[in-house]
MMTF fields as JSON, N, C-alpha, C and O atoms, coordinates in Angstrom:
{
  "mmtfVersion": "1.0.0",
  "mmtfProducer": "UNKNOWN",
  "numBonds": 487,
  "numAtoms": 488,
  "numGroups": 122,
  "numChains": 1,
  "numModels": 1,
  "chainsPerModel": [1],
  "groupsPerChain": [122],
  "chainIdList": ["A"],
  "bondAtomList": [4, 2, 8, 6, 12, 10, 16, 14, 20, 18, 24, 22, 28, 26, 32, 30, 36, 34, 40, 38, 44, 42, 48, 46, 52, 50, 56, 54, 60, 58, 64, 62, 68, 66, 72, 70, 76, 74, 80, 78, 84, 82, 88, 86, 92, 90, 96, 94, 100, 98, 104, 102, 108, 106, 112, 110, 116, 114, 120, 118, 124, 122, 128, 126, 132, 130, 136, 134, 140, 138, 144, 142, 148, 146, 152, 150, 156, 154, 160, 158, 164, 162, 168, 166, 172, 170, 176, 174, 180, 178, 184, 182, 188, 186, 192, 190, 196, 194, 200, 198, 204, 202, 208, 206, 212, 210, 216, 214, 220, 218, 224, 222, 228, 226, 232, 230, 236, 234, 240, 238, 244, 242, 248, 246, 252, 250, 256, 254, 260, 258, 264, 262, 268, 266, 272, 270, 276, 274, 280, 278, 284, 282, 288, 286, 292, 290, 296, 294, 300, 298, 304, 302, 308, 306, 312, 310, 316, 314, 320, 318, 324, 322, 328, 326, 332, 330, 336, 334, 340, 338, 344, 342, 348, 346, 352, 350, 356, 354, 360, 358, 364, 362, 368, 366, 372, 370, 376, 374, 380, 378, 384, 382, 388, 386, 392, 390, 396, 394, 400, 398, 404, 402, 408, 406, 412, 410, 416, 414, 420, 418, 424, 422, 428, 426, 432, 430, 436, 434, 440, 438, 444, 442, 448, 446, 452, 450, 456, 454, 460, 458, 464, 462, 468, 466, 472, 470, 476, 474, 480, 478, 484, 482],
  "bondOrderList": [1, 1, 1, 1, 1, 1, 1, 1, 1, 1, 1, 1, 1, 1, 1, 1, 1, 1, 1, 1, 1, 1, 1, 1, 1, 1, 1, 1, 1, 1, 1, 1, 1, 1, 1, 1, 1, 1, 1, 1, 1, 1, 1, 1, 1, 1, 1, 1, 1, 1, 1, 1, 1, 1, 1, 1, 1, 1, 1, 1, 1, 1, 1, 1, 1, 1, 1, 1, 1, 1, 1, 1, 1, 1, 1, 1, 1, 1, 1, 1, 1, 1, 1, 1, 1, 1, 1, 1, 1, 1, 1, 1, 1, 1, 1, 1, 1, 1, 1, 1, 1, 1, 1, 1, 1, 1, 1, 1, 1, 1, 1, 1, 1, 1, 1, 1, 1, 1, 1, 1, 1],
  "groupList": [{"groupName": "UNK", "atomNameList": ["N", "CA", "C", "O"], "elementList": ["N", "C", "C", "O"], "formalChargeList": [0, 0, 0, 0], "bondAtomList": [1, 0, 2, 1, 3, 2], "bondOrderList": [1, 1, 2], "singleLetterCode": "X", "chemCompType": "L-PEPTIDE LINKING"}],
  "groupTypeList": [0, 0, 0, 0, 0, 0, 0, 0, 0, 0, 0, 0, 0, 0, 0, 0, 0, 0, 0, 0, 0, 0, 0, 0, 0, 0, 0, 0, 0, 0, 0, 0, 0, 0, 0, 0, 0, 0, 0, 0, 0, 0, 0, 0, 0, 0, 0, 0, 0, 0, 0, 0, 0, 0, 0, 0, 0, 0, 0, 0, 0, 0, 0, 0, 0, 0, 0, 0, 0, 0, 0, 0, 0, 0, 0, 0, 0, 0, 0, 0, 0, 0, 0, 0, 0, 0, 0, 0, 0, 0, 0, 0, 0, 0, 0, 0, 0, 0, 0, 0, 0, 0, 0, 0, 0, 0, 0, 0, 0, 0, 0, 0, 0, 0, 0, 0, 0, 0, 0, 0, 0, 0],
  "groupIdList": [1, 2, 3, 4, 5, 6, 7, 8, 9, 10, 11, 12, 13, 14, 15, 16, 17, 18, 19, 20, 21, 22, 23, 24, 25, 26, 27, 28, 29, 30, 31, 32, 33, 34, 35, 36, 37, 38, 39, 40, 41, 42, 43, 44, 45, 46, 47, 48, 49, 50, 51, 52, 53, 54, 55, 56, 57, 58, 59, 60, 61, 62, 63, 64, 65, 66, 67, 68, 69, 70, 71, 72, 73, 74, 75, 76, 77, 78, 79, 80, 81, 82, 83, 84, 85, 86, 87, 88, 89, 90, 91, 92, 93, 94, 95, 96, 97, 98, 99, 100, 101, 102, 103, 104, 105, 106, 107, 108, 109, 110, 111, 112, 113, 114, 115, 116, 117, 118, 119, 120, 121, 122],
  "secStructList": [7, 7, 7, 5, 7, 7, 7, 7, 3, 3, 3, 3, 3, 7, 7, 1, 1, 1, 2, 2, 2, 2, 2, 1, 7, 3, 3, 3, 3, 3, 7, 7, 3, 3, 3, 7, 7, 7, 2, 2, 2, 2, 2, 2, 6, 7, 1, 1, 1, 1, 7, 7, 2, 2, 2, 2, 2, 2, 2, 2, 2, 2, 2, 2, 6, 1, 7, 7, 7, 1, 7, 2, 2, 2, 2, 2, 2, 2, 2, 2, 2, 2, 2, 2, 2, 2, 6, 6, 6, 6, 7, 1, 3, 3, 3, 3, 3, 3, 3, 3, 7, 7, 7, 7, 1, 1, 1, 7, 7, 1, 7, 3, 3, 3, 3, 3, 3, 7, 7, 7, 7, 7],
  "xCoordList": [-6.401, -6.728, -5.743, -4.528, -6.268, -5.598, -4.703, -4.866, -3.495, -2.525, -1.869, -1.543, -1.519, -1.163, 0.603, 0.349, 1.685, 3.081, 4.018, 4.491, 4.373, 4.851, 6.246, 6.221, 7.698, 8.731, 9.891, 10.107, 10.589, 11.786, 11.39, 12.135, 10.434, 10.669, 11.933, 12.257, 12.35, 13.954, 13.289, 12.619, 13.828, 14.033, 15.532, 16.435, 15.834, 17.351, 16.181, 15.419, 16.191, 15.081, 16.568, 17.771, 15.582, 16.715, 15.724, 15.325, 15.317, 14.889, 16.346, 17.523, 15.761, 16.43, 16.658, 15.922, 17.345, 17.157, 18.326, 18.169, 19.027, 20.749, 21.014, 20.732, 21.359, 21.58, 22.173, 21.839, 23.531, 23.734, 23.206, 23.458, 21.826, 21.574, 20.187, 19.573, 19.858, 18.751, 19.731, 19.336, 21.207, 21.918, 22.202, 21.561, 22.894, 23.167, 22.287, 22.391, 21.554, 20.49, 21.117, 22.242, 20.079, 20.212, 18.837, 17.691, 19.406, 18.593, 18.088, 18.492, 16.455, 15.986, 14.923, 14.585, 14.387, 13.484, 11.943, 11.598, 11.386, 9.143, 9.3, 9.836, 8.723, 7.813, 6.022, 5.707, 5.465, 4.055, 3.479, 3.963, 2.164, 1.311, 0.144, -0.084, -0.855, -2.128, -2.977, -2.889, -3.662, -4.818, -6.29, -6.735, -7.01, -8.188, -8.536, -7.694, -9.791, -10.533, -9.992, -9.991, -9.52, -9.237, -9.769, -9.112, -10.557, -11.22, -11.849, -11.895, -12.307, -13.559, -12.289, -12.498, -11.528, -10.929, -10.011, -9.742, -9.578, -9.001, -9.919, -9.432, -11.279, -12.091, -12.923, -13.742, -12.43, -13.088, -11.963, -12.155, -11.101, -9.741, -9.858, -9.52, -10.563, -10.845, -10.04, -9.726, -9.275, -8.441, -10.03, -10.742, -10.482, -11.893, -12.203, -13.331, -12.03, -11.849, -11.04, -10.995, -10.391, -8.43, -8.125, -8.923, -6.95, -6.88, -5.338, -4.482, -5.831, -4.281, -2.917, -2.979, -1.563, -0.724, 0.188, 1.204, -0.235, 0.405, 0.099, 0.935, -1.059, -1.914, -1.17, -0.431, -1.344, -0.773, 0.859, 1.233, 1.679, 2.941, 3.154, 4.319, 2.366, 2.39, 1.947, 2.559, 1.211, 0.535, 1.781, 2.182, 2.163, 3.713, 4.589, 5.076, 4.573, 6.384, 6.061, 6.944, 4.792, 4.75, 4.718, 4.866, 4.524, 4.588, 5.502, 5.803, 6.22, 8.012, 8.989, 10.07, 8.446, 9.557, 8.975, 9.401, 8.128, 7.143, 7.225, 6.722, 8.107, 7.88, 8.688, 8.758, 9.585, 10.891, 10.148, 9.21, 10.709, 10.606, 11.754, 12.848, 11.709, 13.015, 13.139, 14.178, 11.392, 11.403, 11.023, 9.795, 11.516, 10.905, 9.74, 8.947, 9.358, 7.744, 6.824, 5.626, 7.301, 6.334, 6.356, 5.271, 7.272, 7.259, 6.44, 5.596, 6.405, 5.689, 4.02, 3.267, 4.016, 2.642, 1.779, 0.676, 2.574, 2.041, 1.692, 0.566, 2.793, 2.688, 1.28, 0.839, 0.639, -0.296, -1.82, -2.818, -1.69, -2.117, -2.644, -3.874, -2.042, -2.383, -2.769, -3.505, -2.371, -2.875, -4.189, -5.153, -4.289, -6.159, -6.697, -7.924, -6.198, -7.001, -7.762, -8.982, -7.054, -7.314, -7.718, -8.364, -7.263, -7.457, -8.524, -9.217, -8.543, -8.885, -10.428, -10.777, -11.221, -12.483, -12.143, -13.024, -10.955, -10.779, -9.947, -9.927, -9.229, -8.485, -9.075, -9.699, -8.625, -8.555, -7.877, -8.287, -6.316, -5.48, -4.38, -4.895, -3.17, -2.0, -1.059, -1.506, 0.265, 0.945, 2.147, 2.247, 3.473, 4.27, 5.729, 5.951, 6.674, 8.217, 8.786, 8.618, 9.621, 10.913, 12.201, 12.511, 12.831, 14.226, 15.452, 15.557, 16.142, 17.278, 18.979, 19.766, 19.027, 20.572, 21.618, 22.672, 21.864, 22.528, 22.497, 22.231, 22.821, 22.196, 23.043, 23.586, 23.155, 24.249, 24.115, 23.581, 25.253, 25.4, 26.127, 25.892, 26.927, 27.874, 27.399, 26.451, 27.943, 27.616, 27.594, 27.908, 27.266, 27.4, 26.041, 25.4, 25.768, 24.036, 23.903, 24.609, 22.992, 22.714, 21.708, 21.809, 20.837, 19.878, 18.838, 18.738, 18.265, 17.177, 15.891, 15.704, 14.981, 13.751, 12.483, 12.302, 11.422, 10.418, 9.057, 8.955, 8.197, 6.992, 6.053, 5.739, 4.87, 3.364, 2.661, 2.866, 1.267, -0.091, -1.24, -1.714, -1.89, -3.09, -4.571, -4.584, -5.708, -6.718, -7.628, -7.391, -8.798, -9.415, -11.175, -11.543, -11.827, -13.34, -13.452, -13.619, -13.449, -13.868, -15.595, -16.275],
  "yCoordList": [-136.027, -136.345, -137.397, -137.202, -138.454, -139.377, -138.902, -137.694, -139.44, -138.843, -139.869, -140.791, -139.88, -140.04, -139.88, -138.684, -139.927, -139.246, -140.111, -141.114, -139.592, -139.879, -138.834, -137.638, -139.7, -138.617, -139.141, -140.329, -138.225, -137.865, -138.193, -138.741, -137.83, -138.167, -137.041, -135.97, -137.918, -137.177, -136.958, -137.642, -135.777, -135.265, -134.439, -134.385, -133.898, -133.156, -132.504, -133.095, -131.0, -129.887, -128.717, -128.624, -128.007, -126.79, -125.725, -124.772, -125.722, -124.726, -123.5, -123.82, -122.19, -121.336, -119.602, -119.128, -119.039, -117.694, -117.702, -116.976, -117.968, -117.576, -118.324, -119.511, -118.126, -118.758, -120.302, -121.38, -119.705, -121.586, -122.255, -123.413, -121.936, -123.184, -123.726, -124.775, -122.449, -123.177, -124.292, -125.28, -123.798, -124.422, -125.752, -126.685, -125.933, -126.889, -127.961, -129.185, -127.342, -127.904, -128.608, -128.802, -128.761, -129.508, -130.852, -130.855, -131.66, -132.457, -131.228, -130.113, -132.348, -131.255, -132.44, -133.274, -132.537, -133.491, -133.1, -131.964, -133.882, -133.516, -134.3, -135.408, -133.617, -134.597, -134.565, -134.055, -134.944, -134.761, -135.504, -136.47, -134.68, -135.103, -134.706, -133.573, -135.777, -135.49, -136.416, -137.513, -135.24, -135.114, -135.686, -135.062, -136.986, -137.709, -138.299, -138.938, -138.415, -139.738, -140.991, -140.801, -142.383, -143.182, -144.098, -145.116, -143.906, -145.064, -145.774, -146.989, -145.392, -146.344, -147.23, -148.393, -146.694, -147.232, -148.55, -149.505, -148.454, -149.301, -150.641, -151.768, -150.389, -151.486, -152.113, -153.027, -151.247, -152.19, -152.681, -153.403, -152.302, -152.405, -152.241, -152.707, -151.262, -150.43, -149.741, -148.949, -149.46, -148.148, -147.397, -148.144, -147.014, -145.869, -145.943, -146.411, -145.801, -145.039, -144.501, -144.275, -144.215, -143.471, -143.015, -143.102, -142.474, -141.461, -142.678, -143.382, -142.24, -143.188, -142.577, -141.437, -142.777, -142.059, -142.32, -141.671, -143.18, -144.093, -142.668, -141.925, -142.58, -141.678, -140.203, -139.716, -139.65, -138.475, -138.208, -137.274, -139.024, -139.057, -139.071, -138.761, -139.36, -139.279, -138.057, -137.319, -137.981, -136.281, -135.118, -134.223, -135.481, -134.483, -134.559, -133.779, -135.967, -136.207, -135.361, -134.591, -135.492, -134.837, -132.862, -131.968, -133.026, -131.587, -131.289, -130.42, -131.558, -131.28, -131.452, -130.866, -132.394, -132.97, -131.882, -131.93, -131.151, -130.649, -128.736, -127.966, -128.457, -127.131, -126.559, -127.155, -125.593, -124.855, -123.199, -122.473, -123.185, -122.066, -120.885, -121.405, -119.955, -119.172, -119.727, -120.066, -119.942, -120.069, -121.033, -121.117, -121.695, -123.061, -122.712, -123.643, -121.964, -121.339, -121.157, -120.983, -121.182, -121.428, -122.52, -122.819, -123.685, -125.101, -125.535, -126.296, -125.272, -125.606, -125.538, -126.344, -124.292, -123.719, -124.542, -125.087, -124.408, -125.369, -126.97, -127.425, -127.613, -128.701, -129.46, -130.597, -128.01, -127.597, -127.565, -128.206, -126.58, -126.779, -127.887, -127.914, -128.82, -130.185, -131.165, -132.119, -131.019, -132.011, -131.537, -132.287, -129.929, -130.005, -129.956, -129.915, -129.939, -129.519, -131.514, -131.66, -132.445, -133.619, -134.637, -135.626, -134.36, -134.901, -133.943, -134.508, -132.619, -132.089, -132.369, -131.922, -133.117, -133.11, -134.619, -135.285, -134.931, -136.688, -136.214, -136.892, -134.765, -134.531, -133.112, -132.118, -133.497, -132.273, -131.31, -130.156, -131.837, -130.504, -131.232, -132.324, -131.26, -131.181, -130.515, -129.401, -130.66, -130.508, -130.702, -131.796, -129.408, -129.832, -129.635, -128.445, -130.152, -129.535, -129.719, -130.492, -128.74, -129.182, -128.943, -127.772, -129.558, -129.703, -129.201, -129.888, -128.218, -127.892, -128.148, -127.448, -128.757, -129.45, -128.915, -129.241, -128.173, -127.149, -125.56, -124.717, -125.354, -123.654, -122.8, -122.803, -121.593, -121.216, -119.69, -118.668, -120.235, -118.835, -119.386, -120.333, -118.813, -119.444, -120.055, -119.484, -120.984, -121.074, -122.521, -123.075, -123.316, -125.09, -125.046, -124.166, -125.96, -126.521, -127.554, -127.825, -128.223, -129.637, -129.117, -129.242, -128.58, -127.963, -126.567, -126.04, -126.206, -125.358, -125.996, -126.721, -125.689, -126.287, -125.503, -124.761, -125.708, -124.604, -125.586, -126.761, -124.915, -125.663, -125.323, -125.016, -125.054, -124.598, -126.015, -127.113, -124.979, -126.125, -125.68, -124.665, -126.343, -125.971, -126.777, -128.002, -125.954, -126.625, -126.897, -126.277, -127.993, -128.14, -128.246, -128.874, -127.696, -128.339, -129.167, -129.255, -130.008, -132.022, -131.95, -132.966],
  "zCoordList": [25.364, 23.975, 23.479, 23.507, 23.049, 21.762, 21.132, 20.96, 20.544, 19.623, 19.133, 19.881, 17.588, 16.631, 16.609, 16.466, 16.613, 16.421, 15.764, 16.298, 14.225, 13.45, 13.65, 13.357, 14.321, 14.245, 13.642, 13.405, 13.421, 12.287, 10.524, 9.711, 10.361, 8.525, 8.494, 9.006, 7.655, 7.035, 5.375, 4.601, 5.371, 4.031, 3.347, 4.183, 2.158, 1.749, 0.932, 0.165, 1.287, 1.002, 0.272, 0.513, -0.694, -0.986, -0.029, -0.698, 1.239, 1.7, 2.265, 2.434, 2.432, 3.099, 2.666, 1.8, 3.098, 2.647, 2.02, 1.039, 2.028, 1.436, 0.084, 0.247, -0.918, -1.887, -1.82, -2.314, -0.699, -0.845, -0.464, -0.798, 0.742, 0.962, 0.178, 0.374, -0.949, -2.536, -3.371, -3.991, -3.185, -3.92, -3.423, -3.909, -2.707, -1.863, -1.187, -1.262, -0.628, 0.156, 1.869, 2.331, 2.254, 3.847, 4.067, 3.619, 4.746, 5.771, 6.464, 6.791, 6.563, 7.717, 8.227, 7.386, 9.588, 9.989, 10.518, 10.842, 10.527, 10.462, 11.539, 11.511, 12.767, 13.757, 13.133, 12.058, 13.683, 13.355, 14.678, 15.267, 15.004, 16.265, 15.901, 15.478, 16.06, 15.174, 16.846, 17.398, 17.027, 17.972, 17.19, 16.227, 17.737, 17.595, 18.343, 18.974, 18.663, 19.632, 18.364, 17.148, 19.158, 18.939, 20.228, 20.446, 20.834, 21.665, 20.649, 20.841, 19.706, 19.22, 17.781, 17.434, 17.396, 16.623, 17.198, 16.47, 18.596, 19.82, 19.753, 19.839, 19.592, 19.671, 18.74, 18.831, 17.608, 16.366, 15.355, 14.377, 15.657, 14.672, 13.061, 11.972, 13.706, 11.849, 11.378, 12.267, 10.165, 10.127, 9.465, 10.136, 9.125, 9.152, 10.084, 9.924, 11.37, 12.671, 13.063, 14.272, 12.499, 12.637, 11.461, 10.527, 11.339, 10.305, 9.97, 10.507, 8.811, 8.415, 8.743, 8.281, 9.379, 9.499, 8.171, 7.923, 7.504, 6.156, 5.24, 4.726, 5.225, 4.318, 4.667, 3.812, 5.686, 6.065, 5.802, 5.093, 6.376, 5.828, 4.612, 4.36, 3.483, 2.019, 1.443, 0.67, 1.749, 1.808, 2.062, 1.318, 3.278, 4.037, 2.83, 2.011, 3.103, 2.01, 0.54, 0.163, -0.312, -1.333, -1.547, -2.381, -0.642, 0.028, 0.119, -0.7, 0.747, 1.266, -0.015, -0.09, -1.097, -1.767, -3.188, -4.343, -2.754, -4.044, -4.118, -4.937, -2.852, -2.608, -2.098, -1.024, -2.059, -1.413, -0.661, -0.992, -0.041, 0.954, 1.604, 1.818, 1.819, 2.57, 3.59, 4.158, 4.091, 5.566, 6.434, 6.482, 7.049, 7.892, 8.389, 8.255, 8.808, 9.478, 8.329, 8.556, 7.051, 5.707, 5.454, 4.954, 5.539, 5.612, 6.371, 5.898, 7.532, 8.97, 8.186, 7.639, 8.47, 8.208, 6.741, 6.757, 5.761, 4.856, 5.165, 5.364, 5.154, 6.081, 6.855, 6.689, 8.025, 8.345, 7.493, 7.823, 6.241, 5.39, 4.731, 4.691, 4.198, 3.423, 4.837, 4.587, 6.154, 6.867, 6.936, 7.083, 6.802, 7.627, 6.463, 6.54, 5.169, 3.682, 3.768, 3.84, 3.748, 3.704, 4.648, 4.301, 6.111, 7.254, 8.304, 9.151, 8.139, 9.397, 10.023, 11.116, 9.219, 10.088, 10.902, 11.445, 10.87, 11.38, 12.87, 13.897, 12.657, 13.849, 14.691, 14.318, 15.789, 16.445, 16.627, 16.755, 16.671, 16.081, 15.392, 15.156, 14.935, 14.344, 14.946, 15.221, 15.369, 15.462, 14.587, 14.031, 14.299, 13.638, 13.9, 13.676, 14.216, 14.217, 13.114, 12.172, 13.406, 12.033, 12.235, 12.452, 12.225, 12.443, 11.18, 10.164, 11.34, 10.253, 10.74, 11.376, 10.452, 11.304, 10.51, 11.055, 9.364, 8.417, 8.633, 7.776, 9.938, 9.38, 9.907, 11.012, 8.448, 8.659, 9.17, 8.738, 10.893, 11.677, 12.561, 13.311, 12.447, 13.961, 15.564, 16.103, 16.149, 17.353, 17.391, 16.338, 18.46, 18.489, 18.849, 19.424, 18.484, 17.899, 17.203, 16.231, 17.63, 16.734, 15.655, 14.434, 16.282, 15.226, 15.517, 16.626, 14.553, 15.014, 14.717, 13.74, 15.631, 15.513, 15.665, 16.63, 14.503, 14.85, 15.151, 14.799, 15.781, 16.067, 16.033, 17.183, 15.028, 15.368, 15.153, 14.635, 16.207, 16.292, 15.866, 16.378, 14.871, 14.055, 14.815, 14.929, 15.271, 15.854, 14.465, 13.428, 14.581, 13.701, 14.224, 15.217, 13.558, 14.072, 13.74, 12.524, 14.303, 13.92, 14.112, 13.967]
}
C-alpha cells in the first residue's frame, strides 16, 4: 500500500497525569502514516487524488493545540479520531506515534513512545 508520512510535528502540550506536568508542560512529537492508493494521483498531478498532508497536519495541529489529556493513548486515539472524522474515506488506514521526551520516572531514555493504527473503509 501507498503511504503518506508526515514525521516529527513538534508540539509543548500540558498533557499528563501528575500535576506538574498540566503545569509545566513538555515537548512531545506526532509521526503520522496515512495509507492510500496514490497511483492515480502519481499520474495526473492532482492534489484531489491524494489527500492533502497540508490539510491533515492542520487538522492534527488544532487538535493537539486544542485539547489536554492524562494520557498519550487518549492523544493518540483522538488524533485518530479527527483524521478518520475528515479524511477517512480518502485512506485506508492511519497510523500514529507519539513521542514524550519529559517523563517523569527514573531511568535513561530519550523518550517514550506510543503507537496505534486505525483501519478505514475507503
Amino acid at each position: 500500500m501507498d503511504k503518506i508520512r508526515v514525521q516529527n510535528l513538534r508540539f509543548y502540550t500540558y498533557n499528563g497525569v501528575l500535576p506538574e506536568e498540566k503545569k509545566l508542560g513538555q515537548q512531545i512529537a506526532l509521526d503520522l502514516e496515512l495509507a492510500l492508493p496514490l497511483a492515480k494521483a502519481g499520474q495526473t498531478d492532482n492534489v484531489l487524488d491524494t489527500v492533502s498532508y497540508a490539510e491533515v497536519t492542520a487538522k492534527v495541529q488544532e487538535f493537539v493545540e486544542n485539547n489536554q489529556f492524562d494520557l498519550m493513548e487518549a492523544l493518540v486515539s483522538g488524533v485518530l479520531d479527527v483524521i478518520g472524522a475528515d479524511f477517512g474515506q480518502q485512506l485506508t488506514s492511519a497510523l500514529v506515534r507519539v513521542r514524550k521526551y519529559s517523563v517523569p520516572m527514573a531511568g535513561n531514555y530519550d523518550y517514550i513512545e506510543i503507537e496505534m493504527e486505525r483501519r478505514f473503509d475507503a
